[in-house]
Amino acid sequence: MSPNMYYLTKVISELFLESPYEDTRNNVKGSTQIIDFWRFEQYVLHDCLFWEKWYDNDGTPTLQEDRNVLYENRLLGSPRMRMLRVRNDSCVVHDDFKSSISECYDVYSPQVEDKRSFGVMNGTAWNYFSERELGGSSHWGLLATYSGAGSYADLGTSQAESRAVMAIVFEFPATGGMIPSWSFRTVKLLRYVTTSDYFIFVCEIIFTVFVVYCLIEEILECSKDVAGFGIMFFIVFFAFAQLGYLLFGTVVRDFKYICKSCIYAAEAYFGRFQFLRIGSSKSNSRTHLFSKLCVLFFFVLMRKGDPRPTVNWLSMDSLQLNSIGSIAFLWISLVQLAFMD
């Protein structure tokens, strides 16, 4: 990967996320209200996408071929705005409140999408299209996973042709307010071009063959013991993920879903452990309890470093005893969790 890719990602992300709104000097990162979306659309997004004037004081118009982001980065195709809506009868209102509450919007899920036409009811921006019709895919947001369906508007390549754009995800929860999220990635359209690229390609093939060969050899030599270790590993791994979800699911973003908790557990295995995020959850008892499980998780993984002790310790004869001990530890931890203040 070229080091220029990092700087390109950094510059583009700062351009869209840190450019201030003219009336409040706030930016996308600090946006929490619905009106902030319109501020972003009005003061930031159009100027960041469409560079139609030079930086001189006279505002000299740029040529068509120079109208690129930061004057250098060309848009590959037209930007698209896509919107998903929730039905106004997607949740149940108690009989005592029906006289006061006529509409109720549930948390987003594909089952409660509003597929009816709205507004002026003509054009793609006012009608619903399925994921297959749009050729889209699901998007994992901060609050939910959104389907690739919805209403959409393809924007032009100049400000005169554009009306609105959703280059960054803005989620509007049922509780009110707005939660922005973003994702900037720099990729090579053609991965293998130069001689050095093809050399890396050959190295990747050799590495893959080597890993597959070693894996097959290990399985053939000690498949029984590898299976025993795998059982113990997954017991501790999923206990790690589930306990993290129970402890920090409401206060730490990395544990808000069980699947995200599993991803965080996998990252911890590779040394990408952000303990400060857990420590900032303002619960010492939960942090200490979570640390106990980390110690056990680390101990099981360290045992696989020496094959012979691992085989003896994780042999099928002693697997039951070690499993009982580990499960007992996890149950004690969960009991402590249940009675914490």
mmCIF file of C-alpha atoms in Angstrom, residues 53-226:
data_model
loop_
_atom_site.group_PDB
_atom_site.id
_atom_site.type_symbol
_atom_site.label_atom_id
_atom_site.label_comp_id
_atom_site.label_asym_id
_atom_site.label_seq_id
_atom_site.Cartn_x
_atom_site.Cartn_y
_atom_site.Cartn_z
ATOM 1 C CA LYS A 53 -14.429 28.293 -8.605
ATOM 2 C CA TRP A 54 -10.745 28.910 -8.162
ATOM 3 C CA TYR A 55 -9.335 30.112 -4.850
ATOM 4 C CA ASP A 56 -8.685 33.676 -6.046
ATOM 5 C CA ASN A 57 -10.660 36.594 -4.634
ATOM 6 C CA ASP A 58 -12.625 37.024 -7.861
ATOM 7 C CA GLY A 59 -14.039 33.494 -7.774
ATOM 8 C CA THR A 60 -12.970 32.667 -11.331
ATOM 9 C CA PRO A 61 -14.945 29.682 -12.662
ATOM 10 C CA THR A 62 -12.954 26.510 -13.232
ATOM 11 C CA LEU A 63 -12.958 24.602 -16.471
ATOM 12 C CA GLN A 64 -15.126 21.493 -16.654
ATOM 13 C CA GLU A 65 -12.116 19.156 -16.561
ATOM 14 C CA ASP A 66 -10.784 20.904 -13.436
ATOM 15 C CA ARG A 67 -13.952 20.582 -11.368
ATOM 16 C CA ASN A 68 -12.588 17.837 -9.141
ATOM 17 C CA VAL A 69 -12.567 17.452 -5.364
ATOM 18 C CA LEU A 70 -9.633 19.561 -4.120
ATOM 19 C CA TYR A 71 -9.088 20.295 -7.842
ATOM 20 C CA GLU A 72 -7.325 16.930 -8.271
ATOM 21 C CA ASN A 73 -9.657 14.031 -7.338
ATOM 22 C CA ARG A 74 -12.267 13.205 -9.941
ATOM 23 C CA LEU A 75 -15.681 11.819 -9.001
ATOM 24 C CA LEU A 76 -16.220 8.432 -10.619
ATOM 25 C CA GLY A 77 -19.862 8.780 -11.508
ATOM 26 C CA SER A 78 -22.573 10.856 -9.937
ATOM 27 C CA PRO A 79 -23.046 10.951 -6.135
ATOM 28 C CA ARG A 80 -26.283 9.422 -4.877
ATOM 29 C CA MET A 81 -28.581 10.302 -2.008
ATOM 30 C CA ARG A 82 -30.593 7.407 -0.570
ATOM 31 C CA MET A 83 -33.181 7.499 2.189
ATOM 32 C CA LEU A 84 -34.939 4.813 4.218
ATOM 33 C CA ARG A 85 -38.091 5.591 6.196
ATOM 34 C CA VAL A 86 -39.982 3.807 8.974
ATOM 35 C CA ARG A 87 -43.766 3.348 8.932
ATOM 36 C CA ASN A 88 -45.729 5.561 11.307
ATOM 37 C CA ASP A 89 -47.649 2.522 12.604
ATOM 38 C CA SER A 90 -44.624 0.310 13.184
ATOM 39 C CA CYS A 91 -44.981 0.181 16.983
ATOM 40 C CA VAL A 92 -47.941 -0.465 19.279
ATOM 41 C CA VAL A 93 -49.471 2.400 21.261
ATOM 42 C CA HIS A 94 -51.117 1.507 24.562
ATOM 43 C CA ASP A 95 -54.858 2.082 24.727
ATOM 44 C CA ASP A 96 -54.424 4.741 27.429
ATOM 45 C CA PHE A 97 -52.349 6.888 25.058
ATOM 46 C CA LYS A 98 -54.111 6.360 21.720
ATOM 47 C CA SER A 99 -56.112 9.560 22.138
ATOM 48 C CA SER A 100 -52.883 11.575 22.351
ATOM 49 C CA ILE A 101 -50.486 9.563 20.163
ATOM 50 C CA SER A 102 -51.720 8.956 16.620
ATOM 51 C CA GLU A 103 -48.396 7.911 15.083
ATOM 52 C CA CYS A 104 -45.610 5.727 16.450
ATOM 53 C CA TYR A 105 -42.246 5.067 14.814
ATOM 54 C CA ASP A 106 -40.370 1.941 15.888
ATOM 55 C CA VAL A 107 -36.610 1.352 15.737
ATOM 56 C CA TYR A 108 -35.528 0.690 12.149
ATOM 57 C CA SER A 109 -35.575 -2.808 10.722
ATOM 58 C CA PRO A 110 -36.251 -3.998 7.154
ATOM 59 C CA GLN A 111 -39.644 -5.285 8.288
ATOM 60 C CA VAL A 112 -40.909 -1.804 9.226
ATOM 61 C CA GLU A 113 -39.706 0.099 6.170
ATOM 62 C CA ASP A 114 -42.199 2.532 4.728
ATOM 63 C CA LYS A 115 -42.567 1.575 1.061
ATOM 64 C CA ARG A 116 -45.303 4.054 0.190
ATOM 65 C CA SER A 117 -44.768 6.994 -2.137
ATOM 66 C CA PHE A 118 -44.652 10.395 -0.464
ATOM 67 C CA GLY A 119 -44.217 14.071 -1.227
ATOM 68 C CA VAL A 120 -44.889 14.893 -4.866
ATOM 69 C CA MET A 121 -44.983 11.128 -5.586
ATOM 70 C CA ASN A 122 -43.073 11.287 -8.856
ATOM 71 C CA GLY A 123 -39.446 10.583 -9.628
ATOM 72 C CA THR A 124 -36.998 8.299 -7.849
ATOM 73 C CA ALA A 125 -36.679 10.627 -4.843
ATOM 74 C CA TRP A 126 -40.305 10.110 -3.797
ATOM 75 C CA ASN A 127 -40.823 6.412 -4.474
ATOM 76 C CA TYR A 128 -39.514 3.255 -2.868
ATOM 77 C CA PHE A 129 -37.210 0.851 -4.733
ATOM 78 C CA SER A 130 -36.068 -2.565 -3.568
ATOM 79 C CA GLU A 131 -32.466 -3.532 -2.973
ATOM 80 C CA ARG A 132 -32.454 -5.612 -6.142
ATOM 81 C CA GLU A 133 -33.806 -2.747 -8.226
ATOM 82 C CA LEU A 134 -31.097 -0.433 -6.936
ATOM 83 C CA GLY A 135 -28.340 -3.029 -7.117
ATOM 84 C CA GLY A 136 -27.419 -2.019 -3.574
ATOM 85 C CA SER A 137 -26.261 -3.770 -0.430
ATOM 86 C CA SER A 138 -26.817 -3.477 3.296
ATOM 87 C CA HIS A 139 -24.991 -0.869 5.367
ATOM 88 C CA TRP A 140 -23.942 -1.373 8.973
ATOM 89 C CA GLY A 141 -24.707 1.847 10.845
ATOM 90 C CA LEU A 142 -24.286 2.733 14.512
ATOM 91 C CA LEU A 143 -27.908 2.016 15.425
ATOM 92 C CA ALA A 144 -28.942 -0.677 12.955
ATOM 93 C CA THR A 145 -28.061 -2.468 9.746
ATOM 94 C CA TYR A 146 -29.847 -0.798 6.849
ATOM 95 C CA SER A 147 -30.941 -2.519 3.667
ATOM 96 C CA GLY A 148 -29.875 -1.359 0.234
ATOM 97 C CA ALA A 149 -33.417 -0.288 -0.681
ATOM 98 C CA GLY A 150 -35.126 3.098 -0.353
ATOM 99 C CA SER A 151 -35.777 6.301 -2.240
ATOM 100 C CA TYR A 152 -32.842 7.829 -4.085
ATOM 101 C CA ALA A 153 -31.694 10.747 -6.182
ATOM 102 C CA ASP A 154 -28.677 10.651 -8.484
ATOM 103 C CA LEU A 155 -26.918 13.996 -8.392
ATOM 104 C CA GLY A 156 -25.163 15.705 -11.250
ATOM 105 C CA THR A 157 -21.567 16.785 -11.525
ATOM 106 C CA SER A 158 -22.167 20.449 -10.764
ATOM 107 C CA GLN A 159 -23.956 22.430 -8.086
ATOM 108 C CA ALA A 160 -26.558 23.628 -10.559
ATOM 109 C CA GLU A 161 -27.724 20.037 -11.039
ATOM 110 C CA SER A 162 -27.698 19.010 -7.368
ATOM 111 C CA ARG A 163 -30.288 19.354 -4.639
ATOM 112 C CA ALA A 164 -29.177 17.263 -1.710
ATOM 113 C CA VAL A 165 -26.653 14.542 -0.994
ATOM 114 C CA MET A 166 -26.047 11.875 1.641
ATOM 115 C CA ALA A 167 -22.340 11.199 1.348
ATOM 116 C CA ILE A 168 -22.169 10.559 5.101
ATOM 117 C CA VAL A 169 -24.675 8.459 7.056
ATOM 118 C CA PHE A 170 -27.073 10.378 9.311
ATOM 119 C CA GLU A 171 -29.256 8.233 11.560
ATOM 120 C CA PHE A 172 -32.391 9.632 13.179
ATOM 121 C CA PRO A 173 -33.307 7.417 16.173
ATOM 122 C CA ALA A 174 -36.816 7.073 17.536
ATOM 123 C CA THR A 175 -35.674 8.889 20.693
ATOM 124 C CA GLY A 176 -34.949 12.062 18.710
ATOM 125 C CA GLY A 177 -31.811 13.854 17.627
ATOM 126 C CA MET A 178 -29.333 12.701 15.030
ATOM 127 C CA ILE A 179 -26.259 10.462 15.058
ATOM 128 C CA PRO A 180 -23.751 10.862 12.202
ATOM 129 C CA SER A 181 -21.271 8.220 11.120
ATOM 130 C CA TRP A 182 -18.808 7.995 8.275
ATOM 131 C CA SER A 183 -16.437 5.734 6.459
ATOM 132 C CA PHE A 184 -13.580 6.843 4.210
ATOM 133 C CA ARG A 185 -11.492 4.325 2.367
ATOM 134 C CA THR A 186 -8.793 4.655 -0.243
ATOM 135 C CA VAL A 187 -8.429 1.698 -2.592
ATOM 136 C CA LYS A 188 -6.582 0.888 -5.798
ATOM 137 C CA LEU A 189 -8.919 0.262 -8.688
ATOM 138 C CA LEU A 190 -6.280 -1.980 -10.267
ATOM 139 C CA ARG A 191 -4.374 -3.854 -7.553
ATOM 140 C CA TYR A 192 -1.599 -5.299 -9.728
ATOM 141 C CA VAL A 193 -0.079 -2.844 -12.211
ATOM 142 C CA THR A 194 3.668 -2.403 -11.704
ATOM 143 C CA THR A 195 6.418 -5.013 -11.425
ATOM 144 C CA SER A 196 6.543 -4.628 -7.656
ATOM 145 C CA ASP A 197 2.781 -5.230 -7.498
ATOM 146 C CA TYR A 198 3.166 -8.550 -9.298
ATOM 147 C CA PHE A 199 6.069 -9.481 -7.025
ATOM 148 C CA ILE A 200 3.779 -8.925 -4.023
ATOM 149 C CA PHE A 201 1.144 -11.046 -5.773
ATOM 150 C CA VAL A 202 3.603 -13.951 -6.086
ATOM 151 C CA CYS A 203 4.565 -13.571 -2.401
ATOM 152 C CA GLU A 204 0.907 -13.660 -1.417
ATOM 153 C CA ILE A 205 0.416 -16.919 -3.306
ATOM 154 C CA ILE A 206 3.496 -18.495 -1.688
ATOM 155 C CA PHE A 207 2.365 -17.389 1.763
ATOM 156 C CA THR A 208 -1.141 -18.781 1.233
ATOM 157 C CA VAL A 209 0.198 -22.131 0.042
ATOM 158 C CA PHE A 210 2.572 -22.289 3.006
ATOM 159 C CA VAL A 211 -0.197 -21.572 5.527
ATOM 160 C CA VAL A 212 -2.534 -24.145 3.983
ATOM 161 C CA TYR A 213 0.233 -26.766 3.918
ATOM 162 C CA CYS A 214 1.172 -26.192 7.577
ATOM 163 C CA LEU A 215 -2.469 -26.242 8.619
ATOM 164 C CA ILE A 216 -3.102 -29.568 6.884
ATOM 165 C CA GLU A 217 0.051 -31.062 8.419
ATOM 166 C CA GLU A 218 -0.956 -30.002 11.921
ATOM 167 C CA ILE A 219 -4.442 -31.384 11.510
ATOM 168 C CA LEU A 220 -3.169 -34.727 10.250
ATOM 169 C CA GLU A 221 -0.607 -35.094 13.053
ATOM 170 C CA CYS A 222 -2.714 -34.100 16.048
ATOM 171 C CA SER A 223 -6.301 -33.577 14.921
ATOM 172 C CA LYS A 224 -7.680 -34.985 18.173
ATOM 173 C CA ASP A 225 -5.723 -32.573 20.341
ATOM 174 C CA VAL A 226 -6.337 -29.638 18.004
#
